[in-house]
mmCIF file of C-alpha atoms and ligand atoms in Angstrom:
data_model
loop_
_atom_site.group_PDB
_atom_site.id
_atom_site.type_symbol
_atom_site.label_atom_id
_atom_site.label_comp_id
_atom_site.label_asym_id
_atom_site.label_seq_id
_atom_site.Cartn_x
_atom_site.Cartn_y
_atom_site.Cartn_z
ATOM 1 C CA MET B 1 -15.235 8.586 16.094
ATOM 2 C CA GLY B 2 -16.293 5.301 17.200
ATOM 3 C CA ASP B 3 -15.264 4.149 20.773
ATOM 4 C CA PHE B 4 -13.470 1.275 19.334
ATOM 5 C CA MET B 5 -11.454 3.498 16.892
ATOM 6 C CA GLU B 6 -10.553 5.677 19.962
ATOM 7 C CA GLN B 7 -9.473 2.678 21.970
ATOM 8 C CA ILE B 8 -7.252 1.649 19.401
ATOM 9 C CA PHE B 9 -5.789 5.333 18.859
ATOM 10 C CA ASN B 10 -5.345 5.505 22.343
ATOM 11 C CA SER B 11 -3.332 2.167 23.036
ATOM 12 C CA LEU B 12 -0.705 3.272 20.138
ATOM 13 C CA THR B 13 -0.261 6.401 21.850
ATOM 14 C CA GLN B 14 0.576 4.705 24.836
ATOM 15 C CA LEU B 15 2.799 2.093 23.705
ATOM 16 C CA ILE B 16 4.465 5.105 21.763
ATOM 17 C CA LYS B 17 4.803 6.954 25.286
ATOM 18 C CA GLU B 18 5.792 3.654 27.134
ATOM 19 C CA HIS B 19 8.592 2.867 24.497
ATOM 20 C CA ASN B 20 12.073 4.335 23.349
ATOM 21 C CA ASN B 21 13.893 3.323 20.090
ATOM 22 C CA ILE B 22 10.660 3.567 17.940
ATOM 23 C CA LEU B 23 10.982 1.503 14.694
ATOM 24 C CA ILE B 24 8.861 2.070 11.800
ATOM 25 C CA MET B 25 8.489 0.045 8.778
ATOM 26 C CA THR B 26 6.551 -0.848 5.830
ATOM 27 C CA HIS B 27 6.456 -3.111 3.210
ATOM 28 C CA LYS B 28 9.513 -3.886 0.648
ATOM 29 C CA ASN B 29 9.046 -1.782 -2.491
ATOM 30 C CA PRO B 30 7.334 1.088 -0.775
ATOM 31 C CA ASP B 31 4.280 2.754 -2.067
ATOM 32 C CA PHE B 32 3.178 6.200 -1.122
ATOM 33 C CA ASP B 33 0.261 4.843 1.558
ATOM 34 C CA GLY B 34 3.037 2.899 3.505
ATOM 35 C CA MET B 35 5.780 5.699 3.108
ATOM 36 C CA GLY B 36 3.138 8.310 3.840
ATOM 37 C CA SER B 37 1.417 7.111 6.606
ATOM 38 C CA ALA B 38 5.557 6.343 8.224
ATOM 39 C CA LEU B 39 6.365 10.116 7.544
ATOM 40 C CA GLY B 40 3.126 11.125 9.004
ATOM 41 C CA LEU B 41 3.821 9.011 12.181
ATOM 42 C CA GLN B 42 7.135 10.049 12.594
ATOM 43 C CA GLN B 43 5.832 13.188 12.906
ATOM 44 C CA ILE B 44 3.672 12.424 15.421
ATOM 45 C CA ILE B 45 6.147 10.738 17.910
ATOM 46 C CA TYR B 46 8.368 13.563 17.354
ATOM 47 C CA SER B 47 5.681 15.454 18.969
ATOM 48 C CA PHE B 48 5.591 12.976 22.003
ATOM 49 C CA LYS B 49 9.044 14.343 21.810
ATOM 50 C CA LYS B 50 10.633 10.751 21.171
ATOM 51 C CA GLU B 51 12.598 9.487 17.919
ATOM 52 C CA SER B 52 11.670 7.426 15.738
ATOM 53 C CA TYR B 53 13.606 5.633 12.954
ATOM 54 C CA ILE B 54 11.835 4.682 9.319
ATOM 55 C CA CYS B 55 13.361 1.422 8.494
ATOM 56 C CA MET B 56 14.328 1.770 4.815
ATOM 57 C CA ASN B 57 16.369 0.820 1.903
ATOM 58 C CA ASN B 58 16.897 3.569 -0.864
ATOM 59 C CA SER B 59 17.750 1.279 -3.197
ATOM 60 C CA GLU B 60 14.138 0.173 -3.613
ATOM 61 C CA LEU B 61 13.008 3.907 -4.284
ATOM 62 C CA ASN B 62 10.608 4.697 -7.061
ATOM 63 C CA ASN B 63 10.944 8.123 -8.503
ATOM 64 C CA SER B 64 8.409 9.836 -7.502
ATOM 65 C CA LEU B 65 9.295 8.653 -3.931
ATOM 66 C CA LYS B 66 12.728 9.307 -4.500
ATOM 67 C CA LYS B 67 11.720 12.886 -5.419
ATOM 68 C CA SER B 68 9.570 13.327 -1.927
ATOM 69 C CA TYR B 69 13.172 12.389 -0.464
ATOM 70 C CA ASN B 70 14.670 15.367 -1.870
ATOM 71 C CA LEU B 71 11.972 17.664 -1.127
ATOM 72 C CA ILE B 72 11.991 16.598 2.470
ATOM 73 C CA LYS B 73 16.047 17.351 2.527
ATOM 74 C CA GLU B 74 15.491 20.755 0.567
ATOM 75 C CA ASN B 75 13.152 21.482 3.217
ATOM 76 C CA ASN B 76 15.319 20.600 6.351
ATOM 77 C CA LEU B 77 12.383 19.229 7.747
ATOM 78 C CA TYR B 78 12.542 16.158 10.469
ATOM 79 C CA PHE B 79 13.305 12.752 8.937
ATOM 80 C CA ASN B 80 15.022 9.773 10.300
ATOM 81 C CA VAL B 81 15.780 6.553 8.869
ATOM 82 C CA VAL B 82 17.861 3.445 9.611
ATOM 83 C CA LYS B 83 19.118 1.093 7.225
ATOM 84 C CA LYS B 84 19.465 -2.700 7.440
ATOM 85 C CA SER B 85 23.057 -2.443 8.530
ATOM 86 C CA ASN B 86 22.543 0.137 11.456
ATOM 87 C CA VAL B 87 19.718 -1.128 13.230
ATOM 88 C CA ASP B 88 20.346 -3.805 15.222
ATOM 89 C CA LYS B 89 22.356 -1.204 17.557
ATOM 90 C CA LEU B 90 18.704 0.458 18.268
ATOM 91 C CA ILE B 91 17.088 -3.351 19.316
ATOM 92 C CA ASP B 92 16.590 -4.119 23.148
ATOM 93 C CA ASP B 93 13.804 -4.611 25.379
ATOM 94 C CA ASN B 94 12.490 -1.268 25.044
ATOM 95 C CA THR B 95 12.473 -1.606 21.317
ATOM 96 C CA LEU B 96 8.632 -0.798 19.822
ATOM 97 C CA LEU B 97 8.301 -1.825 16.152
ATOM 98 C CA ILE B 98 5.390 -0.428 14.515
ATOM 99 C CA ILE B 99 4.439 -2.373 11.263
ATOM 100 C CA LEU B 100 2.411 -0.088 8.567
ATOM 101 C CA ASP B 101 0.531 -1.191 5.429
ATOM 102 C CA THR B 102 1.198 -4.871 5.364
ATOM 103 C CA HIS B 103 0.988 -7.496 7.857
ATOM 104 C CA LYS B 104 2.682 -10.821 6.358
ATOM 105 C CA LYS B 105 6.574 -11.093 7.782
ATOM 106 C CA GLU B 106 7.548 -11.954 4.660
ATOM 107 C CA MET B 107 6.513 -8.705 2.750
ATOM 108 C CA THR B 108 8.340 -6.055 5.302
ATOM 109 C CA GLU B 109 11.374 -3.982 4.682
ATOM 110 C CA MET B 110 13.030 -6.072 6.742
ATOM 111 C CA PRO B 111 11.515 -9.540 7.954
ATOM 112 C CA GLU B 112 14.112 -10.636 10.474
ATOM 113 C CA LEU B 113 13.087 -7.609 12.571
ATOM 114 C CA ILE B 114 10.149 -9.448 13.993
ATOM 115 C CA ASP B 115 11.925 -12.128 15.403
ATOM 116 C CA LYS B 116 14.288 -9.541 17.274
ATOM 117 C CA VAL B 117 11.940 -7.027 18.793
ATOM 118 C CA ASN B 118 9.446 -8.140 21.348
ATOM 119 C CA ASN B 119 7.273 -5.456 20.782
ATOM 120 C CA ILE B 120 5.308 -5.243 17.759
ATOM 121 C CA VAL B 121 2.089 -2.952 16.459
ATOM 122 C CA VAL B 122 0.781 -3.954 13.280
ATOM 123 C CA ILE B 123 -1.498 -1.795 11.059
ATOM 124 C CA ASP B 124 -2.950 -2.644 8.229
ATOM 125 C CA HIS B 125 -5.711 -2.733 5.284
ATOM 126 C CA HIS B 126 -5.162 -6.217 3.548
ATOM 127 C CA ILE B 127 -7.431 -9.112 3.539
ATOM 128 C CA LYS B 128 -5.871 -10.814 6.747
ATOM 129 C CA ASN B 129 -3.443 -13.602 5.368
ATOM 130 C CA LYS B 130 -2.941 -16.942 7.422
ATOM 131 C CA ASP B 131 0.397 -16.175 8.078
ATOM 132 C CA TYR B 132 -0.290 -12.801 10.180
ATOM 133 C CA ILE B 133 2.212 -11.461 12.699
ATOM 134 C CA LYS B 134 0.629 -13.361 15.845
ATOM 135 C CA ASP B 135 2.716 -11.953 18.502
ATOM 136 C CA TYR B 136 2.258 -8.207 19.300
ATOM 137 C CA LYS B 137 1.280 -5.796 21.677
ATOM 138 C CA LEU B 138 -1.142 -3.806 19.030
ATOM 139 C CA SER B 139 -2.673 -5.278 15.951
ATOM 140 C CA TYR B 140 -5.066 -3.528 13.823
ATOM 141 C CA ILE B 141 -6.155 -5.128 10.231
ATOM 142 C CA ASN B 142 -8.938 -3.405 8.575
ATOM 143 C CA GLU B 143 -9.396 -4.652 5.010
ATOM 144 C CA SER B 144 -12.501 -2.541 4.918
ATOM 145 C CA LEU B 145 -10.563 0.620 6.164
ATOM 146 C CA SER B 146 -9.405 2.550 2.587
ATOM 147 C CA SER B 147 -5.565 3.064 3.173
ATOM 148 C CA THR B 148 -3.117 2.807 5.840
ATOM 149 C CA VAL B 149 -2.803 6.701 5.431
ATOM 150 C CA GLU B 150 -6.642 6.998 6.206
ATOM 151 C CA PHE B 151 -6.132 5.615 9.425
ATOM 152 C CA MET B 152 -3.007 7.375 10.402
ATOM 153 C CA ALA B 153 -4.534 10.973 9.013
ATOM 154 C CA ASN B 154 -7.983 10.310 11.340
ATOM 155 C CA TYR B 155 -4.991 9.780 14.151
ATOM 156 C CA ILE B 156 -3.209 12.536 13.724
ATOM 157 C CA LYS B 157 -6.803 14.697 13.823
ATOM 158 C CA TYR B 158 -7.916 12.692 16.635
ATOM 159 C CA LEU B 159 -4.749 13.682 18.602
ATOM 160 C CA ASN B 160 -5.190 17.188 17.211
ATOM 161 C CA LYS B 161 -1.601 17.379 15.943
ATOM 162 C CA LYS B 162 -0.321 19.302 13.058
ATOM 163 C CA ILE B 163 1.900 17.782 10.323
ATOM 164 C CA ASP B 164 4.345 20.029 7.770
ATOM 165 C CA SER B 165 2.124 20.435 4.482
ATOM 166 C CA LEU B 166 4.766 18.334 2.763
ATOM 167 C CA PHE B 167 3.794 15.405 4.851
ATOM 168 C CA ALA B 168 0.559 16.020 4.319
ATOM 169 C CA THR B 169 0.832 15.976 0.802
ATOM 170 C CA PHE B 170 2.762 12.572 0.533
ATOM 171 C CA MET B 171 0.048 11.281 2.726
ATOM 172 C CA LEU B 172 -3.016 12.529 0.376
ATOM 173 C CA VAL B 173 -1.113 10.870 -2.847
ATOM 174 C CA GLY B 174 -1.019 7.570 -0.481
ATOM 175 C CA LEU B 175 -4.815 7.765 0.164
ATOM 176 C CA GLU B 176 -5.573 8.554 -3.705
ATOM 177 C CA ILE B 177 -3.424 5.828 -4.777
ATOM 178 C CA ASP B 178 -4.912 3.283 -2.547
ATOM 179 C CA THR B 179 -8.567 3.931 -3.449
ATOM 180 C CA ASN B 180 -7.961 4.707 -7.308
ATOM 181 C CA ASN B 181 -8.730 8.259 -6.812
ATOM 182 C CA PHE B 182 -11.678 7.880 -4.315
ATOM 183 C CA ARG B 183 -13.122 5.189 -6.173
ATOM 184 C CA LEU B 184 -12.428 1.804 -3.883
ATOM 185 C CA LYS B 185 -13.360 1.417 -0.503
ATOM 186 C CA THR B 186 -14.292 5.032 -0.060
ATOM 187 C CA THR B 187 -16.253 5.823 2.920
ATOM 188 C CA ASP B 188 -17.252 8.898 4.807
ATOM 189 C CA LYS B 189 -13.818 8.573 6.962
ATOM 190 C CA THR B 190 -11.940 8.327 3.756
ATOM 191 C CA TYR B 191 -13.352 11.876 3.048
ATOM 192 C CA GLU B 192 -12.805 12.798 6.347
ATOM 193 C CA ALA B 193 -8.403 11.735 6.184
ATOM 194 C CA ALA B 194 -8.629 13.397 3.003
ATOM 195 C CA ALA B 195 -10.354 16.758 4.275
ATOM 196 C CA TYR B 196 -7.986 17.154 7.207
ATOM 197 C CA LEU B 197 -4.948 16.478 5.040
ATOM 198 C CA ILE B 198 -6.091 19.518 3.066
ATOM 199 C CA GLN B 199 -6.825 21.381 5.868
ATOM 200 C CA LEU B 200 -2.967 20.657 6.855
ATOM 201 C CA GLY B 201 -1.667 22.123 3.673
ATOM 202 C CA ALA B 202 -1.524 19.306 1.260
ATOM 203 C CA ASP B 203 -0.778 20.895 -2.015
ATOM 204 C CA ASN B 204 -2.707 19.672 -5.084
ATOM 205 C CA ILE B 205 -0.467 20.938 -7.615
ATOM 206 C CA LEU B 206 2.791 19.173 -6.231
ATOM 207 C CA LYS B 207 0.257 15.968 -5.493
ATOM 208 C CA GLN B 208 -0.374 15.919 -8.772
ATOM 209 C CA GLU B 209 3.234 16.190 -10.376
ATOM 210 C CA LEU B 210 3.459 13.201 -7.911
ATOM 211 C CA LEU B 211 1.277 11.213 -9.519
ATOM 212 C CA GLN B 212 2.595 12.391 -12.720
ATOM 213 C CA GLU B 213 4.226 9.403 -15.309
ATOM 214 C CA ASN B 214 6.028 10.317 -18.234
ATOM 215 C CA LYS B 215 4.461 10.322 -21.311
ATOM 216 C CA ASP B 216 5.847 7.243 -22.987
ATOM 217 C CA SER B 217 4.743 4.971 -20.464
ATOM 218 C CA TYR B 218 1.283 6.142 -20.913
ATOM 219 C CA VAL B 219 1.383 5.875 -24.650
ATOM 220 C CA LYS B 220 2.295 2.379 -24.201
ATOM 221 C CA ARG B 221 -0.080 1.430 -21.849
ATOM 222 C CA GLN B 222 -2.902 3.096 -23.766
ATOM 223 C CA LYS B 223 -1.982 0.663 -26.872
ATOM 224 C CA LEU B 224 -2.220 -2.566 -24.612
ATOM 225 C CA ILE B 225 -5.259 -1.307 -23.041
ATOM 226 C CA GLU B 226 -6.530 -0.901 -26.709
ATOM 227 C CA LYS B 227 -6.204 -5.137 -27.044
ATOM 228 C CA SER B 228 -8.547 -5.599 -24.072
ATOM 229 C CA PHE B 229 -11.915 -7.327 -24.230
ATOM 230 C CA MET B 230 -14.971 -8.564 -22.504
ATOM 231 C CA ILE B 231 -15.047 -11.925 -20.897
ATOM 232 C CA ASN B 232 -18.741 -11.765 -19.980
ATOM 233 C CA LYS B 233 -20.973 -9.131 -19.147
ATOM 234 C CA ASN B 234 -19.037 -7.501 -16.386
ATOM 235 C CA MET B 235 -15.432 -8.677 -16.801
ATOM 236 C CA THR B 236 -12.442 -6.957 -19.150
ATOM 237 C CA LEU B 237 -9.535 -8.922 -19.839
ATOM 238 C CA CYS B 238 -6.369 -7.549 -21.115
ATOM 239 C CA ILE B 239 -3.294 -10.089 -22.377
ATOM 240 C CA LEU B 240 0.250 -8.457 -22.786
ATOM 241 C CA ASP B 241 2.741 -9.718 -25.304
ATOM 242 C CA ASN B 242 5.467 -11.970 -24.818
ATOM 243 C CA LYS B 243 8.037 -9.287 -23.266
ATOM 244 C CA ILE B 244 8.975 -9.288 -19.472
ATOM 245 C CA TYR B 245 6.982 -6.862 -17.371
ATOM 246 C CA GLU B 246 6.850 -5.097 -13.834
ATOM 247 C CA ASN B 247 4.219 -6.469 -11.956
ATOM 248 C CA LYS B 248 3.036 -2.995 -11.124
ATOM 249 C CA ASP B 249 2.670 -2.452 -14.907
ATOM 250 C CA LEU B 250 -0.030 -5.079 -15.036
ATOM 251 C CA ALA B 251 -1.601 -3.198 -11.670
ATOM 252 C CA SER B 252 -1.845 -0.155 -12.973
ATOM 253 C CA ILE B 253 -3.455 -1.406 -16.221
ATOM 254 C CA ALA B 254 -6.042 -3.331 -14.807
ATOM 255 C CA GLU B 255 -6.403 -0.355 -12.458
ATOM 256 C CA GLU B 256 -7.242 1.758 -15.343
ATOM 257 C CA LEU B 257 -9.595 -0.646 -16.929
ATOM 258 C CA LEU B 258 -12.269 -0.626 -14.636
ATOM 259 C CA GLN B 259 -12.898 2.952 -15.455
ATOM 260 C CA PHE B 260 -14.460 1.606 -18.841
ATOM 261 C CA GLU B 261 -18.563 1.257 -19.084
ATOM 262 C CA LYS B 262 -19.807 -1.994 -17.929
ATOM 263 C CA VAL B 263 -16.488 -3.299 -16.118
ATOM 264 C CA GLU B 264 -16.849 -5.017 -12.848
ATOM 265 C CA ALA B 265 -13.640 -6.738 -12.647
ATOM 266 C CA SER B 266 -10.651 -6.707 -14.788
ATOM 267 C CA PHE B 267 -7.871 -8.698 -15.360
ATOM 268 C CA VAL B 268 -4.399 -8.481 -17.007
ATOM 269 C CA ILE B 269 -2.044 -11.461 -18.056
ATOM 270 C CA GLY B 270 1.634 -10.999 -18.722
ATOM 271 C CA ARG B 271 5.030 -12.357 -18.307
ATOM 272 C CA ILE B 272 6.713 -11.152 -15.324
ATOM 273 C CA ALA B 273 9.886 -13.541 -15.134
ATOM 274 C CA LYS B 274 11.342 -15.887 -17.831
ATOM 275 C CA ASP B 275 9.029 -18.483 -16.243
ATOM 276 C CA ILE B 276 6.300 -16.933 -14.761
ATOM 277 C CA ILE B 277 2.969 -15.435 -15.733
ATOM 278 C CA GLY B 278 1.120 -12.965 -13.439
ATOM 279 C CA ILE B 279 -2.102 -11.940 -13.519
ATOM 280 C CA SER B 280 -3.464 -8.952 -11.887
ATOM 281 C CA ALA B 281 -7.324 -8.271 -10.915
ATOM 282 C CA ARG B 282 -9.121 -5.409 -9.996
ATOM 283 C CA SER B 283 -12.822 -4.724 -8.920
ATOM 284 C CA ILE B 284 -14.921 -1.965 -8.426
ATOM 285 C CA GLY B 285 -16.404 -3.658 -5.157
ATOM 286 C CA LYS B 286 -19.214 -5.885 -6.215
ATOM 287 C CA ILE B 287 -16.439 -8.902 -7.366
ATOM 288 C CA ASN B 288 -14.547 -10.399 -4.964
ATOM 289 C CA VAL B 289 -11.298 -10.777 -7.129
ATOM 290 C CA GLU B 290 -9.406 -12.496 -3.861
ATOM 291 C CA GLU B 291 -11.587 -15.597 -4.123
ATOM 292 C CA ILE B 292 -10.885 -15.883 -7.869
ATOM 293 C CA MET B 293 -6.817 -15.155 -7.608
ATOM 294 C CA ALA B 294 -6.773 -17.409 -4.368
ATOM 295 C CA LYS B 295 -8.250 -20.417 -6.246
ATOM 296 C CA LEU B 296 -5.270 -19.932 -8.897
ATOM 297 C CA GLY B 297 -2.778 -19.801 -5.813
ATOM 298 C CA GLY B 298 -2.355 -16.266 -5.319
ATOM 299 C CA GLY B 299 -3.964 -13.497 -3.139
ATOM 300 C CA GLY B 300 -4.558 -10.097 -2.455
ATOM 301 C CA HIS B 301 -7.759 -8.165 -1.246
ATOM 302 C CA TYR B 302 -11.326 -8.249 -2.102
ATOM 303 C CA THR B 303 -10.888 -5.503 -4.872
ATOM 304 C CA GLU B 304 -6.794 -6.063 -5.611
ATOM 305 C CA ALA B 305 -5.592 -9.413 -6.129
ATOM 306 C CA ALA B 306 -3.047 -10.914 -8.175
ATOM 307 C CA THR B 307 -1.104 -14.349 -8.496
ATOM 308 C CA GLN B 308 1.763 -16.090 -10.464
ATOM 309 C CA ILE B 309 1.845 -19.118 -12.275
ATOM 310 C CA LYS B 310 5.109 -21.106 -13.137
ATOM 311 C CA GLU B 311 5.726 -22.783 -16.537
ATOM 312 C CA LYS B 312 2.805 -22.384 -18.934
ATOM 313 C CA THR B 313 2.194 -20.301 -21.441
ATOM 314 C CA ILE B 314 0.227 -17.223 -21.642
ATOM 315 C CA ILE B 315 -2.415 -18.832 -23.436
ATOM 316 C CA GLU B 316 -2.328 -21.685 -20.694
ATOM 317 C CA VAL B 317 -3.191 -18.945 -18.137
ATOM 318 C CA GLU B 318 -5.305 -16.969 -19.919
ATOM 319 C CA ARG B 319 -7.723 -20.473 -20.390
ATOM 320 C CA LEU B 320 -6.946 -21.293 -16.687
ATOM 321 C CA LEU B 321 -8.480 -17.755 -15.782
ATOM 322 C CA ILE B 322 -11.318 -17.883 -17.820
ATOM 323 C CA ASP B 323 -12.014 -21.698 -16.579
ATOM 324 C CA THR B 324 -11.937 -20.741 -13.078
ATOM 325 C CA ILE B 325 -14.158 -17.590 -13.407
ATOM 326 C CA LYS B 326 -16.665 -19.636 -15.167
ATOM 327 C CA GLU B 327 -16.696 -22.350 -11.990
ATOM 328 C CA GLU B 328 -16.899 -19.325 -9.860
ATOM 329 C CA LYS B 329 -20.493 -18.605 -11.419
HETATM 330 MN MN1 MN E 1 -1.883 0.448 1.397
#
């Protein structure tokens, strides 16, 4: 453990101990990395004999997260949330807001909180965007970190604390999703975090159940993947039909394309709204896809990025992307 990380961990502990009414917030459309680290942090705060509240709107949960919440309830584990309609009651001078897995105000579950709360902590692993949250008590944004769960698991380990095995399982799911099964940004610290979660009892069978998808969506995706092709010696492209897809469909195809021979970067183009074409890009770590997506008005990280282009056809977007890649070389 480096001195620098120890300092960050100690400052975080200090801030937690100094404040009451601690709010934990991740990004909209939460995933297992954001929520897993929020749940882990909530247990730690509780071990300091402090209440905390995860800012959450139930309507936005995906099926696996809904299943997770039901499991928390069935097992009667400590779990505290606050909805938008009730959160104002918790805000005063002594409120601490801890933002996880994003550092952009607009991406957070309740952006208005950032103006209302004076004491803010940001912990994230995305490439620092120019509109990051500037007014904070503590900020740790490290793009070489695999996931927010990695930070949180190592924080829990540093404190020598334990959390329930169910929470450890959710955190491990987040870690595996964000690293695409230990393929991306994986360092010794990532494995240390995973090892600690397994030590805490993370359940591999439940983990796989939470990662499972239904067969139809799997088969549908494989059919789309079949149509992908190499655009040069190390990049592959998959162009979807003209149906409207969700961003996460594009992203999961791009991720899957990375496992094929010779592929160092993958791109998926598809319609995501009536007049918007999306591109999702992934890289195994040699090619900076964020740079390519930024030239097309988007952003993200080095290994995962995306953009949205208005009022163009899929073919026009394909041409734009290929020209941009050629310029890049
Ligand atoms: Mn993440």
